[in-house]
Amino acid sequence: MRKWNAVLSVGILALFLIHAIAGSFQLSGIIQGGSGFMVIIAHAMVGLVLLHIIIGIKLTADTFNAVKKSGVSYFKENKLFWIRRISGFAVMLFILFHIMIFIGSSNGAFRLNLFEGMQLCSQLLLVLSVAVHAVSNIKPLTLALGAKNYKAFLTDVVLVLSILLVFMGAAFIVYYLRWNVF
């Protein structure tokens, strides 16, 4: 099950990067349109995320059963486990906000929705929660996929992800400014 979750995670990460880059260009006004492509990518990503959530719930339930059997939780020693679960829950919550903010079309044309301070805050928190969740899970992901020298790969992934997350955060800010200043 962990191997399937790792494969799903790679798929989610790939679709996320495509969605984030294309969406950032669209939000910042660099490109126009592309909503059909974005919808296909978003729907595929939501499907993979739902499977990832189901597997994550199952693995968390297995952990709770093991804690119940042993009678000891070792909360302090398992902080990284809880960071992964809590950040995953935060990502789920902020994905729902993201969908509510950006969903919508009118006669096939993409429709802009209100984007003020609360919407900007929720989207920046989405970027932050994705960063925490991805960074805290990169090492187990690389190990699950059988990477031998995961430290070099880990550094490269975190660097690329950091640059993209800054780009995404900036795109949300530009979109906010386009709505509220210009």
PDB file of C-alpha atoms in Angstrom:
ATOM      1  CA  MET A   1       0.000   0.000   0.000  1.00  0.00           C
ATOM      2  CA  ARG A   2       2.868   2.395   0.785  1.00  0.00           C
ATOM      3  CA  LYS A   3       4.361   1.761  -2.663  1.00  0.00           C
ATOM      4  CA  TRP A   4       1.034   2.639  -4.330  1.00  0.00           C
ATOM      5  CA  ASN A   5       0.839   5.765  -2.189  1.00  0.00           C
ATOM      6  CA  ALA A   6       4.348   6.727  -3.322  1.00  0.00           C
ATOM      7  CA  VAL A   7       3.397   6.259  -6.983  1.00  0.00           C
ATOM      8  CA  LEU A   8       0.237   8.322  -6.428  1.00  0.00           C
ATOM      9  CA  SER A   9       2.324  11.001  -4.736  1.00  0.00           C
ATOM     10  CA  VAL A  10       4.614  11.266  -7.764  1.00  0.00           C
ATOM     11  CA  GLY A  11       1.563  11.600 -10.024  1.00  0.00           C
ATOM     12  CA  ILE A  12       0.052  14.238  -7.762  1.00  0.00           C
ATOM     13  CA  LEU A  13       3.330  16.139  -7.633  1.00  0.00           C
ATOM     14  CA  ALA A  14       3.695  16.082 -11.429  1.00  0.00           C
ATOM     15  CA  LEU A  15       0.123  17.261 -12.009  1.00  0.00           C
ATOM     16  CA  PHE A  16       0.477  19.833  -9.229  1.00  0.00           C
ATOM     17  CA  LEU A  17       3.570  21.315 -10.860  1.00  0.00           C
ATOM     18  CA  ILE A  18       1.860  21.538 -14.261  1.00  0.00           C
ATOM     19  CA  HIS A  19      -1.309  23.018 -12.711  1.00  0.00           C
ATOM     20  CA  ALA A  20       0.664  25.450 -10.563  1.00  0.00           C
ATOM     21  CA  ILE A  21       2.873  26.726 -13.374  1.00  0.00           C
ATOM     22  CA  ALA A  22       0.018  27.109 -15.861  1.00  0.00           C
ATOM     23  CA  GLY A  23      -2.247  28.627 -13.200  1.00  0.00           C
ATOM     24  CA  SER A  24       0.436  31.045 -12.063  1.00  0.00           C
ATOM     25  CA  PHE A  25       0.927  32.274 -15.622  1.00  0.00           C
ATOM     26  CA  GLN A  26      -2.833  32.637 -15.975  1.00  0.00           C
ATOM     27  CA  LEU A  27      -3.315  34.446 -12.632  1.00  0.00           C
ATOM     28  CA  SER A  28      -0.479  36.863 -13.257  1.00  0.00           C
ATOM     29  CA  GLY A  29      -1.893  37.739 -16.681  1.00  0.00           C
ATOM     30  CA  ILE A  30       1.106  36.411 -18.640  1.00  0.00           C
ATOM     31  CA  ILE A  31      -1.142  34.060 -20.628  1.00  0.00           C
ATOM     32  CA  GLN A  32      -4.852  34.199 -21.274  1.00  0.00           C
ATOM     33  CA  GLY A  33      -7.279  31.301 -21.399  1.00  0.00           C
ATOM     34  CA  GLY A  34      -6.226  27.699 -21.065  1.00  0.00           C
ATOM     35  CA  SER A  35      -9.094  26.894 -18.714  1.00  0.00           C
ATOM     36  CA  GLY A  36      -9.986  23.641 -20.524  1.00  0.00           C
ATOM     37  CA  PHE A  37      -6.473  22.321 -19.992  1.00  0.00           C
ATOM     38  CA  MET A  38      -6.534  23.485 -16.385  1.00  0.00           C
ATOM     39  CA  VAL A  39      -9.854  21.721 -15.755  1.00  0.00           C
ATOM     40  CA  ILE A  40      -8.550  18.401 -17.106  1.00  0.00           C
ATOM     41  CA  ILE A  41      -5.375  18.623 -15.011  1.00  0.00           C
ATOM     42  CA  ALA A  42      -7.343  19.713 -11.929  1.00  0.00           C
ATOM     43  CA  HIS A  43      -9.864  16.856 -12.230  1.00  0.00           C
ATOM     44  CA  ALA A  44      -7.109  14.275 -12.692  1.00  0.00           C
ATOM     45  CA  MET A  45      -5.258  15.705  -9.701  1.00  0.00           C
ATOM     46  CA  VAL A  46      -8.387  15.675  -7.521  1.00  0.00           C
ATOM     47  CA  GLY A  47      -8.908  12.000  -8.377  1.00  0.00           C
ATOM     48  CA  LEU A  48      -5.340  11.132  -7.405  1.00  0.00           C
ATOM     49  CA  VAL A  49      -5.571  13.251  -4.251  1.00  0.00           C
ATOM     50  CA  LEU A  50      -8.752  11.428  -3.204  1.00  0.00           C
ATOM     51  CA  LEU A  51      -6.990   8.074  -3.584  1.00  0.00           C
ATOM     52  CA  HIS A  52      -4.015   9.480  -1.648  1.00  0.00           C
ATOM     53  CA  ILE A  53      -6.368  10.611   1.134  1.00  0.00           C
ATOM     54  CA  ILE A  54      -8.006   7.179   1.346  1.00  0.00           C
ATOM     55  CA  ILE A  55      -4.636   5.446   1.600  1.00  0.00           C
ATOM     56  CA  GLY A  56      -3.431   8.042   4.123  1.00  0.00           C
ATOM     57  CA  ILE A  57      -6.503   7.452   6.283  1.00  0.00           C
ATOM     58  CA  LYS A  58      -5.931   3.699   6.122  1.00  0.00           C
ATOM     59  CA  LEU A  59      -2.253   4.037   7.082  1.00  0.00           C
ATOM     60  CA  THR A  60      -3.142   6.434   9.915  1.00  0.00           C
ATOM     61  CA  ALA A  61      -5.797   4.000  11.179  1.00  0.00           C
ATOM     62  CA  ASP A  62      -3.176   1.231  11.117  1.00  0.00           C
ATOM     63  CA  THR A  63      -0.909   3.452  13.222  1.00  0.00           C
ATOM     64  CA  PHE A  64      -3.689   4.123  15.729  1.00  0.00           C
ATOM     65  CA  ASN A  65      -4.363   0.387  15.962  1.00  0.00           C
ATOM     66  CA  ALA A  66      -0.670  -0.272  16.649  1.00  0.00           C
ATOM     67  CA  VAL A  67      -0.670   2.448  19.335  1.00  0.00           C
ATOM     68  CA  LYS A  68      -3.790   0.937  20.878  1.00  0.00           C
ATOM     69  CA  LYS A  69      -2.223  -2.544  20.929  1.00  0.00           C
ATOM     70  CA  SER A  70       1.079  -1.358  22.407  1.00  0.00           C
ATOM     71  CA  GLY A  71      -0.528   1.063  24.832  1.00  0.00           C
ATOM     72  CA  VAL A  72       2.170   3.693  24.158  1.00  0.00           C
ATOM     73  CA  SER A  73       1.919   6.531  21.620  1.00  0.00           C
ATOM     74  CA  TYR A  74       5.424   8.078  21.670  1.00  0.00           C
ATOM     75  CA  PHE A  75       3.959  11.418  20.566  1.00  0.00           C
ATOM     76  CA  LYS A  76       7.209  13.343  21.044  1.00  0.00           C
ATOM     77  CA  GLU A  77       9.189  10.791  19.048  1.00  0.00           C
ATOM     78  CA  ASN A  78       6.636  10.815  16.237  1.00  0.00           C
ATOM     79  CA  LYS A  79       6.417  14.568  15.605  1.00  0.00           C
ATOM     80  CA  LEU A  80       7.322  14.171  11.941  1.00  0.00           C
ATOM     81  CA  PHE A  81       4.489  11.648  11.522  1.00  0.00           C
ATOM     82  CA  TRP A  82       2.040  14.196  12.971  1.00  0.00           C
ATOM     83  CA  ILE A  83       3.477  17.037  10.873  1.00  0.00           C
ATOM     84  CA  ARG A  84       2.797  14.919   7.781  1.00  0.00           C
ATOM     85  CA  ARG A  85      -0.783  14.136   8.839  1.00  0.00           C
ATOM     86  CA  ILE A  86      -1.666  17.656  10.017  1.00  0.00           C
ATOM     87  CA  SER A  87      -0.121  19.341   6.974  1.00  0.00           C
ATOM     88  CA  GLY A  88      -2.008  16.865   4.757  1.00  0.00           C
ATOM     89  CA  PHE A  89      -5.245  17.833   6.469  1.00  0.00           C
ATOM     90  CA  ALA A  90      -4.372  21.522   5.988  1.00  0.00           C
ATOM     91  CA  VAL A  91      -3.714  20.909   2.285  1.00  0.00           C
ATOM     92  CA  MET A  92      -7.142  19.234   1.978  1.00  0.00           C
ATOM     93  CA  LEU A  93      -8.838  22.175   3.661  1.00  0.00           C
ATOM     94  CA  PHE A  94      -7.105  24.788   1.528  1.00  0.00           C
ATOM     95  CA  ILE A  95      -7.691  22.788  -1.668  1.00  0.00           C
ATOM     96  CA  LEU A  96     -11.422  23.069  -0.910  1.00  0.00           C
ATOM     97  CA  PHE A  97     -11.026  26.855  -0.566  1.00  0.00           C
ATOM     98  CA  HIS A  98      -9.016  26.893  -3.814  1.00  0.00           C
ATOM     99  CA  ILE A  99     -11.760  25.023  -5.647  1.00  0.00           C
ATOM    100  CA  MET A 100     -14.478  27.311  -4.247  1.00  0.00           C
ATOM    101  CA  ILE A 101     -12.526  30.422  -5.254  1.00  0.00           C
ATOM    102  CA  PHE A 102     -11.520  29.429  -8.784  1.00  0.00           C
ATOM    103  CA  ILE A 103     -14.312  27.167  -9.966  1.00  0.00           C
ATOM    104  CA  GLY A 104     -16.794  28.557 -12.369  1.00  0.00           C
ATOM    105  CA  SER A 105     -17.534  29.146 -15.992  1.00  0.00           C
ATOM    106  CA  SER A 106     -20.216  30.951 -17.834  1.00  0.00           C
ATOM    107  CA  ASN A 107     -21.212  29.518 -21.230  1.00  0.00           C
ATOM    108  CA  GLY A 108     -17.824  27.807 -21.549  1.00  0.00           C
ATOM    109  CA  ALA A 109     -15.800  30.911 -20.677  1.00  0.00           C
ATOM    110  CA  PHE A 110     -13.765  31.087 -17.485  1.00  0.00           C
ATOM    111  CA  ARG A 111     -15.441  33.361 -14.947  1.00  0.00           C
ATOM    112  CA  LEU A 112     -13.406  35.321 -12.438  1.00  0.00           C
ATOM    113  CA  ASN A 113     -14.614  35.145  -8.866  1.00  0.00           C
ATOM    114  CA  LEU A 114     -14.174  37.691  -6.115  1.00  0.00           C
ATOM    115  CA  PHE A 115     -10.571  37.699  -4.855  1.00  0.00           C
ATOM    116  CA  GLU A 116     -10.020  39.891  -1.814  1.00  0.00           C
ATOM    117  CA  GLY A 117      -7.959  39.634   1.368  1.00  0.00           C
ATOM    118  CA  MET A 118      -9.500  36.433   2.760  1.00  0.00           C
ATOM    119  CA  GLN A 119      -9.151  34.650  -0.560  1.00  0.00           C
ATOM    120  CA  LEU A 120      -5.527  35.760  -0.847  1.00  0.00           C
ATOM    121  CA  CYS A 121      -4.821  34.604   2.704  1.00  0.00           C
ATOM    122  CA  SER A 122      -6.359  31.172   2.072  1.00  0.00           C
ATOM    123  CA  GLN A 123      -4.341  30.716  -1.117  1.00  0.00           C
ATOM    124  CA  LEU A 124      -1.069  31.749   0.514  1.00  0.00           C
ATOM    125  CA  LEU A 125      -1.850  29.270   3.295  1.00  0.00           C
ATOM    126  CA  LEU A 126      -2.413  26.644   0.583  1.00  0.00           C
ATOM    127  CA  VAL A 127       1.066  27.351  -0.775  1.00  0.00           C
ATOM    128  CA  LEU A 128       2.534  27.165   2.734  1.00  0.00           C
ATOM    129  CA  SER A 129       0.730  23.941   3.658  1.00  0.00           C
ATOM    130  CA  VAL A 130       1.779  22.304   0.359  1.00  0.00           C
ATOM    131  CA  ALA A 131       5.368  23.346   1.113  1.00  0.00           C
ATOM    132  CA  VAL A 132       5.306  21.818   4.598  1.00  0.00           C
ATOM    133  CA  HIS A 133       3.566  18.652   3.407  1.00  0.00           C
ATOM    134  CA  ALA A 134       5.849  18.145   0.408  1.00  0.00           C
ATOM    135  CA  VAL A 135       9.104  18.878   2.222  1.00  0.00           C
ATOM    136  CA  SER A 136       8.213  16.662   5.186  1.00  0.00           C
ATOM    137  CA  ASN A 137       7.328  13.797   2.819  1.00  0.00           C
ATOM    138  CA  ILE A 138      10.105  13.996   0.204  1.00  0.00           C
ATOM    139  CA  LYS A 139      12.527  11.736   2.114  1.00  0.00           C
ATOM    140  CA  PRO A 140      10.064   8.862   2.684  1.00  0.00           C
ATOM    141  CA  LEU A 141       8.861   9.239  -0.910  1.00  0.00           C
ATOM    142  CA  THR A 142      12.353   8.884  -2.337  1.00  0.00           C
ATOM    143  CA  LEU A 143      13.054   5.926  -0.060  1.00  0.00           C
ATOM    144  CA  ALA A 144       9.748   4.242  -1.018  1.00  0.00           C
ATOM    145  CA  LEU A 145      10.670   4.601  -4.672  1.00  0.00           C
ATOM    146  CA  GLY A 146      14.041   2.959  -4.030  1.00  0.00           C
ATOM    147  CA  ALA A 147      16.348   5.943  -4.494  1.00  0.00           C
ATOM    148  CA  LYS A 148      19.877   5.060  -3.429  1.00  0.00           C
ATOM    149  CA  ASN A 149      21.321   8.557  -3.019  1.00  0.00           C
ATOM    150  CA  TYR A 150      18.199  10.332  -1.886  1.00  0.00           C
ATOM    151  CA  LYS A 151      20.020  13.280  -0.226  1.00  0.00           C
ATOM    152  CA  ALA A 152      21.179  14.839  -3.512  1.00  0.00           C
ATOM    153  CA  PHE A 153      17.777  14.205  -5.082  1.00  0.00           C
ATOM    154  CA  LEU A 154      16.056  15.595  -1.998  1.00  0.00           C
ATOM    155  CA  THR A 155      18.010  18.846  -2.192  1.00  0.00           C
ATOM    156  CA  ASP A 156      17.215  19.250  -5.896  1.00  0.00           C
ATOM    157  CA  VAL A 157      13.505  18.608  -5.384  1.00  0.00           C
ATOM    158  CA  VAL A 158      13.279  21.009  -2.440  1.00  0.00           C
ATOM    159  CA  LEU A 159      15.104  23.725  -4.433  1.00  0.00           C
ATOM    160  CA  VAL A 160      12.818  23.388  -7.466  1.00  0.00           C
ATOM    161  CA  LEU A 161       9.725  23.166  -5.267  1.00  0.00           C
ATOM    162  CA  SER A 162      10.785  26.252  -3.278  1.00  0.00           C
ATOM    163  CA  ILE A 163      11.238  28.309  -6.438  1.00  0.00           C
ATOM    164  CA  LEU A 164       7.855  27.202  -7.768  1.00  0.00           C
ATOM    165  CA  LEU A 165       6.106  27.881  -4.461  1.00  0.00           C
ATOM    166  CA  VAL A 166       7.504  31.423  -4.405  1.00  0.00           C
ATOM    167  CA  PHE A 167       6.323  31.834  -8.010  1.00  0.00           C
ATOM    168  CA  MET A 168       2.838  30.578  -7.061  1.00  0.00           C
ATOM    169  CA  GLY A 169       2.622  32.842  -4.015  1.00  0.00           C
ATOM    170  CA  ALA A 170       3.671  35.797  -6.160  1.00  0.00           C
ATOM    171  CA  ALA A 171       1.034  34.906  -8.769  1.00  0.00           C
ATOM    172  CA  PHE A 172      -1.687  34.915  -6.109  1.00  0.00           C
ATOM    173  CA  ILE A 173      -0.480  38.330  -4.924  1.00  0.00           C
ATOM    174  CA  VAL A 174      -0.430  39.691  -8.498  1.00  0.00           C
ATOM    175  CA  TYR A 175      -3.957  38.335  -9.022  1.00  0.00           C
ATOM    176  CA  TYR A 176      -5.059  39.999  -5.772  1.00  0.00           C
ATOM    177  CA  LEU A 177      -3.534  43.297  -6.910  1.00  0.00           C
ATOM    178  CA  ARG A 178      -5.166  43.000 -10.323  1.00  0.00           C
ATOM    179  CA  TRP A 179      -8.533  42.573  -8.606  1.00  0.00           C
ATOM    180  CA  ASN A 180      -8.158  45.248  -5.971  1.00  0.00           C
ATOM    181  CA  VAL A 181      -5.745  47.900  -7.243  1.00  0.00           C
ATOM    182  CA  PHE A 182      -5.673  48.047 -11.024  1.00  0.00           C
TER     183      PHE A 182
END
